[in-house]
């Protein structure tokens, strides 16, 4: 399974919104097949670019408040946060090169 | 070099891998990086796959097929095919990683992709209330009013599934009869949360940040109307996934890969096709599995008829020494 740190409704503000780092939040659920497929790809991206971006995951079943606040209607949804703001949203499982292209601004 | 490379990992791809594996062909299955297991990974309960009277979950069936293929020596690679060279004795398959794999035969079983409506708002609101996967996204529509577009089995299945979450599910269909099987129709008709909108076509999806509604055009009198919705699930069919073989393999007028009679043989020697990529009519897990079997047997037969030096090359450039039997 994934190596990414789990964040929760309770920890979201401290871990994501108030962080100095660029953080990608992977919104996922156990029952979501495509989420399971994209998880190891995100792990690879995280380890290859650990100086640029931190990747965490939020289980939408266990943390409905945050999922609702960010209007998640489709998962996997990957949102990049900088200084408390969403600066990029990627929806759906994609092959690694496509994800890297979507996230290019944050990995370079 | 390999003897067989199988592209695709749905019921056709994995069944071909089971047969090719048992025939000792050590197939490589290029399963896709994010869609391994194919379309059944997005379904829930499967009730019509023979041998499972209590039904089973789509992903469970696919994991079992993968396990069975691997048990007989198939290698499953979670990568995508980005390029194919199918002519000549040795086929070249370029992967997303940049690696190039070579094989004497290729079984092409890439299945099909969701058809889009092609209307204003669809692309923009995709993932923002517009979805092609009820089992993935239905959860987010608790206590909401939503709609399913389509009249086939998958549309009925999605509509019925979505009533677990939504307060109301409209089924929008451009005709006044359904293509769906009787049992799926009856389930939908019996469900109080489902309302059918007949002879209606979605001609626009509205909303700024999220889907907020649809414009419907009546297919009989041409009148238009607006329907407020918070979600729209599109289940209007699939198109064979053939972009990798355009210009190399002959296609039918339906857009499927053309094969010879009931076989899996394409216009190129050593290239076989199976599953939904050759079938827009039946499109069942079990017919795809049967089609995968045909492809594996055709590939096996083709390999048996090949020049021995080519086969030796595929088996690692190590010609088998004649066995000397001592007296």
Tab-separated table of N, CA, C and O in Angstrom, chain A:
chain	number	residue	atom	x	y	z
A	1	UNK	N	0.847	-1.212	0.000
A	1	UNK	CA	0.000	0.000	0.000
A	1	UNK	C	0.872	1.248	0.000
A	1	UNK	O	2.077	1.191	-0.062
A	2	UNK	N	0.223	2.362	0.090
A	2	UNK	CA	0.896	3.641	-0.096
A	2	UNK	C	1.823	4.001	1.071
A	2	UNK	O	1.602	3.624	2.213
A	3	UNK	N	2.864	4.749	0.736
A	3	UNK	CA	3.779	5.242	1.765
A	3	UNK	C	3.379	6.620	2.258
A	3	UNK	O	3.977	7.143	3.190
A	4	UNK	N	2.409	7.237	1.598
A	4	UNK	CA	2.076	8.624	1.911
A	4	UNK	C	1.461	8.736	3.315
A	4	UNK	O	0.728	7.868	3.755
A	5	UNK	N	1.777	9.843	3.990
A	5	UNK	CA	1.210	10.128	5.297
A	5	UNK	C	-0.288	10.386	5.160
A	5	UNK	O	-0.713	11.049	4.211
A	6	UNK	N	-1.063	9.894	6.115
A	6	UNK	CA	-2.498	10.162	6.091
A	6	UNK	C	-2.794	11.470	6.811
A	6	UNK	O	-2.242	11.727	7.877
A	7	UNK	N	-3.633	12.303	6.198
A	7	UNK	CA	-4.120	13.486	6.897
A	7	UNK	C	-5.623	13.297	7.127
A	7	UNK	O	-6.268	12.478	6.469
A	8	UNK	N	-6.172	14.046	8.075
A	8	UNK	CA	-7.565	13.870	8.486
A	8	UNK	C	-8.264	15.219	8.549
A	8	UNK	O	-7.620	16.263	8.420
A	9	UNK	N	-9.580	15.172	8.769
A	9	UNK	CA	-10.319	16.422	8.996
A	9	UNK	C	-9.640	17.235	10.096
A	9	UNK	O	-9.489	18.444	9.997
A	10	UNK	N	-9.211	16.533	11.156
A	10	UNK	CA	-8.644	17.218	12.314
A	10	UNK	C	-7.264	17.808	12.030
A	10	UNK	O	-6.925	18.884	12.534
A	11	UNK	N	-6.487	17.106	11.205
A	11	UNK	CA	-5.099	17.559	11.014
A	11	UNK	C	-4.899	18.378	9.749
A	11	UNK	O	-3.806	18.853	9.476
A	12	UNK	N	-5.972	18.533	8.946
A	12	UNK	CA	-5.826	19.132	7.615
A	12	UNK	C	-5.241	20.546	7.678
A	12	UNK	O	-4.342	20.897	6.915
A	13	UNK	N	-5.734	21.345	8.627
A	13	UNK	CA	-5.276	22.733	8.710
A	13	UNK	C	-3.785	22.784	9.037
A	13	UNK	O	-3.014	23.463	8.353
A	14	UNK	N	-3.399	22.036	10.052
A	14	UNK	CA	-1.990	22.062	10.470
A	14	UNK	C	-1.086	21.408	9.429
A	14	UNK	O	-0.042	21.958	9.065
A	15	UNK	N	-1.493	20.271	8.915
A	15	UNK	CA	-0.615	19.494	8.029
A	15	UNK	C	-0.580	20.013	6.599
A	15	UNK	O	0.410	19.840	5.898
A	16	UNK	N	-1.685	20.607	6.143
A	16	UNK	CA	-1.753	21.018	4.736
A	16	UNK	C	-1.820	22.537	4.599
A	16	UNK	O	-0.951	23.167	4.017
A	17	UNK	N	-2.860	23.133	5.182
A	17	UNK	CA	-3.116	24.558	4.935
A	17	UNK	C	-2.033	25.455	5.525
A	17	UNK	O	-1.660	26.462	4.930
A	18	UNK	N	-1.513	25.087	6.701
A	18	UNK	CA	-0.511	25.944	7.345
A	18	UNK	C	0.917	25.507	7.058
A	18	UNK	O	1.852	26.020	7.654
A	19	UNK	N	1.070	24.581	6.140
A	19	UNK	CA	2.412	24.076	5.850
A	19	UNK	C	3.188	25.061	4.974
A	19	UNK	O	2.609	25.776	4.160
A	20	UNK	N	4.500	25.099	5.141
A	20	UNK	CA	5.349	25.939	4.289
A	20	UNK	C	5.669	25.242	2.971
A	20	UNK	O	6.143	25.853	2.025
A	21	UNK	N	5.414	23.934	2.933
A	21	UNK	CA	5.784	23.155	1.750
A	21	UNK	C	4.659	23.138	0.712
A	21	UNK	O	3.524	23.476	1.009
A	22	UNK	N	5.009	22.718	-0.499
A	22	UNK	CA	3.996	22.434	-1.517
A	22	UNK	C	3.480	21.025	-1.230
A	22	UNK	O	4.267	20.087	-1.134
A	23	UNK	N	2.165	20.912	-1.045
A	23	UNK	CA	1.603	19.624	-0.638
A	23	UNK	C	0.545	19.148	-1.620
A	23	UNK	O	-0.365	19.895	-1.982
A	24	UNK	N	0.686	17.905	-2.068
A	24	UNK	CA	-0.358	17.303	-2.889
A	24	UNK	C	-1.183	16.386	-1.992
A	24	UNK	O	-0.636	15.514	-1.317
A	25	UNK	N	-2.492	16.613	-1.976
A	25	UNK	CA	-3.386	15.748	-1.206
A	25	UNK	C	-4.091	14.804	-2.181
A	25	UNK	O	-4.732	15.239	-3.136
A	26	UNK	N	-3.926	13.514	-1.927
A	26	UNK	CA	-4.575	12.471	-2.733
A	26	UNK	C	-5.867	12.085	-2.010
A	26	UNK	O	-5.821	11.443	-0.968
A	27	UNK	N	-7.008	12.525	-2.536
A	27	UNK	CA	-8.308	12.166	-1.963
A	27	UNK	C	-8.672	10.781	-2.491
A	27	UNK	O	-8.775	10.595	-3.702
A	28	UNK	N	-8.885	9.829	-1.575
A	28	UNK	CA	-9.069	8.437	-2.002
A	28	UNK	C	-10.054	7.707	-1.091
A	28	UNK	O	-10.516	8.250	-0.084
A	29	UNK	N	-10.384	6.464	-1.480
A	29	UNK	CA	-11.195	5.584	-0.635
A	29	UNK	C	-10.819	4.141	-0.914
A	29	UNK	O	-10.328	3.814	-2.001
A	30	UNK	N	-11.070	3.285	0.059
A	30	UNK	CA	-10.765	1.847	-0.065
A	30	UNK	C	-11.452	1.228	-1.282
A	30	UNK	O	-10.894	0.381	-1.965
A	31	UNK	N	-12.707	1.639	-1.529
A	31	UNK	CA	-13.516	0.986	-2.557
A	31	UNK	C	-13.238	1.496	-3.962
A	31	UNK	O	-13.888	1.088	-4.918
A	32	UNK	N	-12.287	2.390	-4.085
A	32	UNK	CA	-12.030	3.032	-5.378
A	32	UNK	C	-10.852	2.355	-6.072
A	32	UNK	O	-9.702	2.523	-5.679
A	33	UNK	N	-11.147	1.531	-7.090
A	33	UNK	CA	-10.105	0.805	-7.823
A	33	UNK	C	-9.049	1.717	-8.422
A	33	UNK	O	-7.850	1.497	-8.241
A	34	UNK	N	-9.477	2.766	-9.151
A	34	UNK	CA	-8.491	3.663	-9.751
A	34	UNK	C	-7.581	4.332	-8.706
A	34	UNK	O	-6.425	4.635	-8.994
A	35	UNK	N	-8.111	4.538	-7.481
A	35	UNK	CA	-7.269	5.126	-6.423
A	35	UNK	C	-6.130	4.190	-6.071
A	35	UNK	O	-4.995	4.606	-5.868
A	36	UNK	N	-6.461	2.893	-6.008
A	36	UNK	CA	-5.427	1.903	-5.690
A	36	UNK	C	-4.376	1.854	-6.780
A	36	UNK	O	-3.206	1.626	-6.529
A	37	UNK	N	-4.819	2.088	-8.036
A	37	UNK	CA	-3.886	2.035	-9.158
A	37	UNK	C	-2.933	3.234	-9.151
A	37	UNK	O	-1.757	3.103	-9.471
A	38	UNK	N	-3.444	4.395	-8.757
A	38	UNK	CA	-2.617	5.601	-8.862
A	38	UNK	C	-1.705	5.771	-7.645
A	38	UNK	O	-0.676	6.447	-7.718
A	39	UNK	N	-2.046	5.115	-6.559
A	39	UNK	CA	-1.294	5.288	-5.316
A	39	UNK	C	0.216	4.981	-5.442
A	39	UNK	O	1.045	5.802	-5.046
A	40	UNK	N	0.582	3.830	-6.032
A	40	UNK	CA	2.032	3.576	-6.164
A	40	UNK	C	2.728	4.548	-7.106
A	40	UNK	O	3.922	4.823	-6.949
A	41	UNK	N	1.987	5.094	-8.069
A	41	UNK	CA	2.581	6.076	-8.989
A	41	UNK	C	2.883	7.367	-8.217
A	41	UNK	O	3.948	7.968	-8.370
A	42	UNK	N	1.952	7.754	-7.341
A	42	UNK	CA	2.186	8.951	-6.518
A	42	UNK	C	3.365	8.725	-5.571
A	42	UNK	O	4.156	9.632	-5.336
A	43	UNK	N	3.479	7.506	-5.044
A	43	UNK	CA	4.631	7.184	-4.188
A	43	UNK	C	5.941	7.399	-4.936
A	43	UNK	O	6.893	7.953	-4.393
A	44	UNK	N	5.967	6.942	-6.193
A	44	UNK	CA	7.188	7.114	-7.003
A	44	UNK	C	7.500	8.587	-7.215
A	44	UNK	O	8.637	9.018	-7.053
A	45	UNK	N	6.469	9.350	-7.574
A	45	UNK	CA	6.680	10.785	-7.822
A	45	UNK	C	7.176	11.456	-6.541
A	45	UNK	O	8.094	12.262	-6.558
A	46	UNK	N	6.583	11.078	-5.409
A	46	UNK	CA	6.970	11.675	-4.127
A	46	UNK	C	8.438	11.389	-3.824
A	46	UNK	O	9.179	12.283	-3.419
A	47	UNK	N	8.864	10.152	-4.058
A	47	UNK	CA	10.253	9.832	-3.690
A	47	UNK	C	11.248	10.436	-4.673
A	47	UNK	O	12.358	10.782	-4.295
A	48	UNK	N	10.820	10.622	-5.929
A	48	UNK	CA	11.738	11.215	-6.905
A	48	UNK	C	11.834	12.740	-6.792
A	48	UNK	O	12.758	13.338	-7.312
A	49	UNK	N	10.845	13.335	-6.149
A	49	UNK	CA	10.823	14.806	-6.070
A	49	UNK	C	10.614	15.261	-4.623
A	49	UNK	O	9.922	16.245	-4.372
A	50	UNK	N	11.200	14.532	-3.681
A	50	UNK	CA	10.918	14.805	-2.265
A	50	UNK	C	11.342	16.216	-1.845
A	50	UNK	O	10.842	16.752	-0.862
A	51	UNK	N	12.265	16.843	-2.590
A	51	UNK	CA	12.679	18.210	-2.247
A	51	UNK	C	11.684	19.254	-2.741
A	51	UNK	O	11.697	20.390	-2.301
A	52	UNK	N	10.803	18.849	-3.668
A	52	UNK	CA	9.903	19.833	-4.281
A	52	UNK	C	8.465	19.737	-3.752
A	52	UNK	O	7.767	20.743	-3.657
A	53	UNK	N	8.016	18.512	-3.508
A	53	UNK	CA	6.604	18.336	-3.191
A	53	UNK	C	6.438	17.227	-2.161
A	53	UNK	O	7.182	16.240	-2.158
A	54	UNK	N	5.456	17.436	-1.274
A	54	UNK	CA	5.147	16.403	-0.292
A	54	UNK	C	3.773	15.854	-0.650
A	54	UNK	O	2.867	16.619	-0.975
A	55	UNK	N	3.637	14.538	-0.636
A	55	UNK	CA	2.356	13.937	-1.007
A	55	UNK	C	1.730	13.256	0.208
A	55	UNK	O	2.375	12.442	0.875
A	56	UNK	N	0.501	13.644	0.505
A	56	UNK	CA	-0.233	13.046	1.627
A	56	UNK	C	-1.562	12.527	1.097
A	56	UNK	O	-1.958	12.848	-0.016
A	57	UNK	N	-2.252	11.702	1.892
A	57	UNK	CA	-3.545	11.221	1.411
A	57	UNK	C	-4.642	11.397	2.441
A	57	UNK	O	-4.394	11.352	3.650
A	58	UNK	N	-5.847	11.620	1.922
A	58	UNK	CA	-6.997	11.818	2.786
A	58	UNK	C	-8.097	10.840	2.383
A	58	UNK	O	-8.521	10.820	1.229
A	59	UNK	N	-8.500	10.017	3.333
A	59	UNK	CA	-9.569	9.041	3.092
A	59	UNK	C	-10.921	9.761	3.169
A	59	UNK	O	-11.290	10.297	4.215
A	60	UNK	N	-11.649	9.779	2.040
A	60	UNK	CA	-12.884	10.574	1.981
A	60	UNK	C	-14.019	9.963	2.807
A	60	UNK	O	-14.926	10.674	3.228
A	61	UNK	N	-13.965	8.641	3.048
A	61	UNK	CA	-14.979	8.001	3.892
A	61	UNK	C	-14.849	8.466	5.338
A	61	UNK	O	-15.834	8.753	6.000
A	62	UNK	N	-13.597	8.517	5.798
A	62	UNK	CA	-13.343	8.841	7.199
A	62	UNK	C	-13.319	10.340	7.453
A	62	UNK	O	-13.403	10.779	8.598
A	63	UNK	N	-13.147	11.113	6.391
A	63	UNK	CA	-12.977	12.566	6.555
A	63	UNK	C	-13.903	13.356	5.629
A	63	UNK	O	-13.440	14.090	4.751
A	64	UNK	N	-15.205	13.201	5.849
A	64	UNK	CA	-16.158	13.797	4.898
A	64	UNK	C	-16.137	15.327	4.878
A	64	UNK	O	-16.431	15.916	3.838
A	65	UNK	N	-15.769	15.955	6.012
A	65	UNK	CA	-15.817	17.431	6.048
A	65	UNK	C	-14.866	18.040	5.025
A	65	UNK	O	-15.231	18.947	4.282
A	66	UNK	N	-13.643	17.538	5.011
A	66	UNK	CA	-12.654	18.101	4.093
A	66	UNK	C	-13.035	17.776	2.646
A	66	UNK	O	-12.931	18.628	1.761
A	67	UNK	N	-13.501	16.543	2.426
A	67	UNK	CA	-13.911	16.158	1.074
A	67	UNK	C	-15.041	17.064	0.588
A	67	UNK	O	-15.070	17.494	-0.568
A	68	UNK	N	-15.969	17.385	1.473
A	68	UNK	CA	-17.094	18.235	1.099
A	68	UNK	C	-16.634	19.673	0.869
A	68	UNK	O	-17.027	20.318	-0.089
A	69	UNK	N	-15.768	20.152	1.763
A	69	UNK	CA	-15.284	21.528	1.650
A	69	UNK	C	-14.619	21.772	0.298
A	69	UNK	O	-14.787	22.819	-0.313
A	70	UNK	N	-13.881	20.781	-0.185
A	70	UNK	CA	-13.182	20.954	-1.462
A	70	UNK	C	-13.975	20.379	-2.633
A	70	UNK	O	-13.439	20.166	-3.710
A	71	UNK	N	-15.277	20.133	-2.381
A	71	UNK	CA	-16.211	19.741	-3.444
A	71	UNK	C	-15.725	18.552	-4.260
A	71	UNK	O	-15.760	18.561	-5.493
A	72	UNK	N	-15.256	17.538	-3.546
A	72	UNK	CA	-14.803	16.339	-4.234
A	72	UNK	C	-16.038	15.570	-4.729
A	72	UNK	O	-16.927	15.235	-3.955
A	73	UNK	N	-16.107	15.313	-6.039
A	73	UNK	CA	-17.212	14.500	-6.576
A	73	UNK	C	-16.693	13.332	-7.382
A	73	UNK	O	-17.457	12.587	-7.981
A	74	UNK	N	-15.389	13.175	-7.431
A	74	UNK	CA	-14.808	12.121	-8.237
A	74	UNK	C	-13.431	11.814	-7.668
A	74	UNK	O	-12.668	12.737	-7.382
A	75	UNK	N	-13.145	10.548	-7.450
A	75	UNK	CA	-11.812	10.207	-6.956
A	75	UNK	C	-11.192	9.135	-7.851
A	75	UNK	O	-11.936	8.392	-8.493
A	76	UNK	N	-9.870	9.044	-7.907
A	76	UNK	CA	-8.918	9.862	-7.169
A	76	UNK	C	-8.943	11.327	-7.626
A	76	UNK	O	-9.029	11.600	-8.812
A	77	UNK	N	-8.874	12.244	-6.635
A	77	UNK	CA	-8.714	13.664	-6.933
A	77	UNK	C	-7.428	14.096	-6.234
A	77	UNK	O	-7.222	13.781	-5.066
A	78	UNK	N	-6.574	14.741	-6.975
A	78	UNK	CA	-5.298	15.177	-6.417
A	78	UNK	C	-5.237	16.692	-6.467
A	78	UNK	O	-5.331	17.283	-7.540
A	79	UNK	N	-5.140	17.309	-5.290
A	79	UNK	CA	-5.109	18.768	-5.238
A	79	UNK	C	-3.773	19.215	-4.659
A	79	UNK	O	-3.310	18.675	-3.657
A	80	UNK	N	-3.174	20.208	-5.316
A	80	UNK	CA	-1.903	20.755	-4.842
A	80	UNK	C	-2.192	22.032	-4.066
A	80	UNK	O	-2.916	22.914	-4.546
A	81	UNK	N	-1.660	22.099	-2.844
A	81	UNK	CA	-1.858	23.259	-1.972
A	81	UNK	C	-0.541	23.996	-1.777
A	81	UNK	O	0.496	23.383	-1.546
A	82	UNK	N	-0.635	25.329	-1.893
A	82	UNK	CA	0.492	26.196	-1.545
A	82	UNK	C	-0.058	27.325	-0.697
A	82	UNK	O	-1.020	27.968	-1.105
A	83	UNK	N	0.544	27.539	0.458
A	83	UNK	CA	0.126	28.617	1.371
A	83	UNK	C	-1.379	28.587	1.604
A	83	UNK	O	-2.051	29.622	1.606
A	84	UNK	N	-1.912	27.396	1.768
A	84	UNK	CA	-3.311	27.262	2.136
A	84	UNK	C	-4.302	27.315	0.988
A	84	UNK	O	-5.498	27.159	1.166
A	85	UNK	N	-3.782	27.552	-0.244
A	85	UNK	CA	-4.671	27.657	-1.401
A	85	UNK	C	-4.494	26.467	-2.355
A	85	UNK	O	-3.382	25.976	-2.519
A	86	UNK	N	-5.600	26.083	-3.007
A	86	UNK	CA	-5.498	25.057	-4.054
A	86	UNK	C	-4.935	25.720	-5.303
A	86	UNK	O	-5.511	26.675	-5.822
A	87	UNK	N	-3.794	25.228	-5.775
A	87	UNK	CA	-3.203	25.818	-6.973
A	87	UNK	C	-3.313	24.895	-8.192
A	87	UNK	O	-3.042	25.314	-9.314
A	88	UNK	N	-3.706	23.632	-7.952
A	88	UNK	CA	-3.853	22.713	-9.087
A	88	UNK	C	-4.752	21.549	-8.680
A	88	UNK	O	-4.656	21.048	-7.556
A	89	UNK	N	-5.643	21.142	-9.590
A	89	UNK	CA	-6.479	19.963	-9.347
A	89	UNK	C	-6.312	18.986	-10.503
A	89	UNK	O	-6.398	19.386	-11.667
A	90	UNK	N	-6.045	17.748	-10.175
A	90	UNK	CA	-5.969	16.693	-11.194
A	90	UNK	C	-6.987	15.625	-10.796
A	90	UNK	O	-6.998	15.189	-9.649
A	91	UNK	N	-7.847	15.238	-11.734
A	91	UNK	CA	-8.876	14.253	-11.411
A	91	UNK	C	-8.673	12.991	-12.238
A	91	UNK	O	-8.443	13.059	-13.451
A	92	UNK	N	-8.737	11.853	-11.572
A	92	UNK	CA	-8.673	10.571	-12.272
A	92	UNK	C	-7.272	9.971	-12.265
A	92	UNK	O	-6.270	10.684	-12.261
A	93	UNK	N	-7.226	8.644	-12.260
A	93	UNK	CA	-5.947	7.937	-12.309
A	93	UNK	C	-5.347	8.082	-13.697
A	93	UNK	O	-6.044	7.914	-14.695
A	94	UNK	N	-4.078	8.425	-13.754
A	94	UNK	CA	-3.406	8.586	-15.048
A	94	UNK	C	-2.054	7.898	-14.978
A	94	UNK	O	-1.481	7.770	-13.906
A	95	UNK	N	-1.520	7.494	-16.142
A	95	UNK	CA	-0.164	6.948	-16.160
A	95	UNK	C	0.845	7.985	-15.653
A	95	UNK	O	0.587	9.194	-15.732
A	96	UNK	N	1.981	7.487	-15.196
A	96	UNK	CA	2.971	8.373	-14.582
A	96	UNK	C	3.388	9.561	-15.463
A	96	UNK	O	3.412	10.700	-14.981
A	97	UNK	N	3.701	9.344	-16.753
A	97	UNK	CA	4.115	10.489	-17.574
A	97	UNK	C	3.032	11.573	-17.659
A	97	UNK	O	3.336	12.762	-17.642
A	98	UNK	N	1.754	11.154	-17.712
A	98	UNK	CA	0.659	12.122	-17.794
A	98	UNK	C	0.528	12.897	-16.489
A	98	UNK	O	0.302	14.112	-16.483
A	99	UNK	N	0.686	12.204	-15.357
A	99	UNK	CA	0.621	12.888	-14.063
A	99	UNK	C	1.788	13.858	-13.904
A	99	UNK	O	1.626	14.980	-13.421
A	100	UNK	N	2.967	13.408	-14.325
A	100	UNK	CA	4.146	14.282	-14.234
A	100	UNK	C	3.961	15.533	-15.081
A	100	UNK	O	4.362	16.620	-14.677
A	101	UNK	N	3.317	15.357	-16.239
A	101	UNK	CA	3.070	16.518	-17.098
A	101	UNK	C	2.086	17.478	-16.426
A	101	UNK	O	2.294	18.691	-16.406
A	102	UNK	N	1.028	16.921	-15.811
A	102	UNK	CA	0.050	17.755	-15.112
A	102	UNK	C	0.690	18.522	-13.960
A	102	UNK	O	0.294	19.634	-13.638
A	103	UNK	N	1.671	17.883	-13.317
A	103	UNK	CA	2.272	18.457	-12.114
A	103	UNK	C	3.604	19.149	-12.395
A	103	UNK	O	4.328	19.537	-11.474
A	104	UNK	N	3.917	19.309	-13.691
A	104	UNK	CA	5.257	19.797	-14.082
A	104	UNK	C	5.678	21.062	-13.344
A	104	UNK	O	6.819	21.189	-12.917
A	105	UNK	N	4.742	21.995	-13.148
A	105	UNK	CA	5.061	23.275	-12.500
A	105	UNK	C	5.582	23.084	-11.075
A	105	UNK	O	6.251	23.951	-10.533
A	106	UNK	N	5.217	21.965	-10.470
A	106	UNK	CA	5.550	21.775	-9.050
A	106	UNK	C	6.703	20.804	-8.850
A	106	UNK	O	7.160	20.587	-7.747
A	107	UNK	N	7.149	20.172	-9.928
A	107	UNK	CA	8.197	19.153	-9.808
A	107	UNK	C	9.549	19.679	-10.293
A	107	UNK	O	10.584	19.119	-9.978
A	108	UNK	N	9.526	20.734	-11.087
A	108	UNK	CA	10.772	21.215	-11.699
A	108	UNK	C	11.630	21.970	-10.686
A	108	UNK	O	11.116	22.556	-9.755
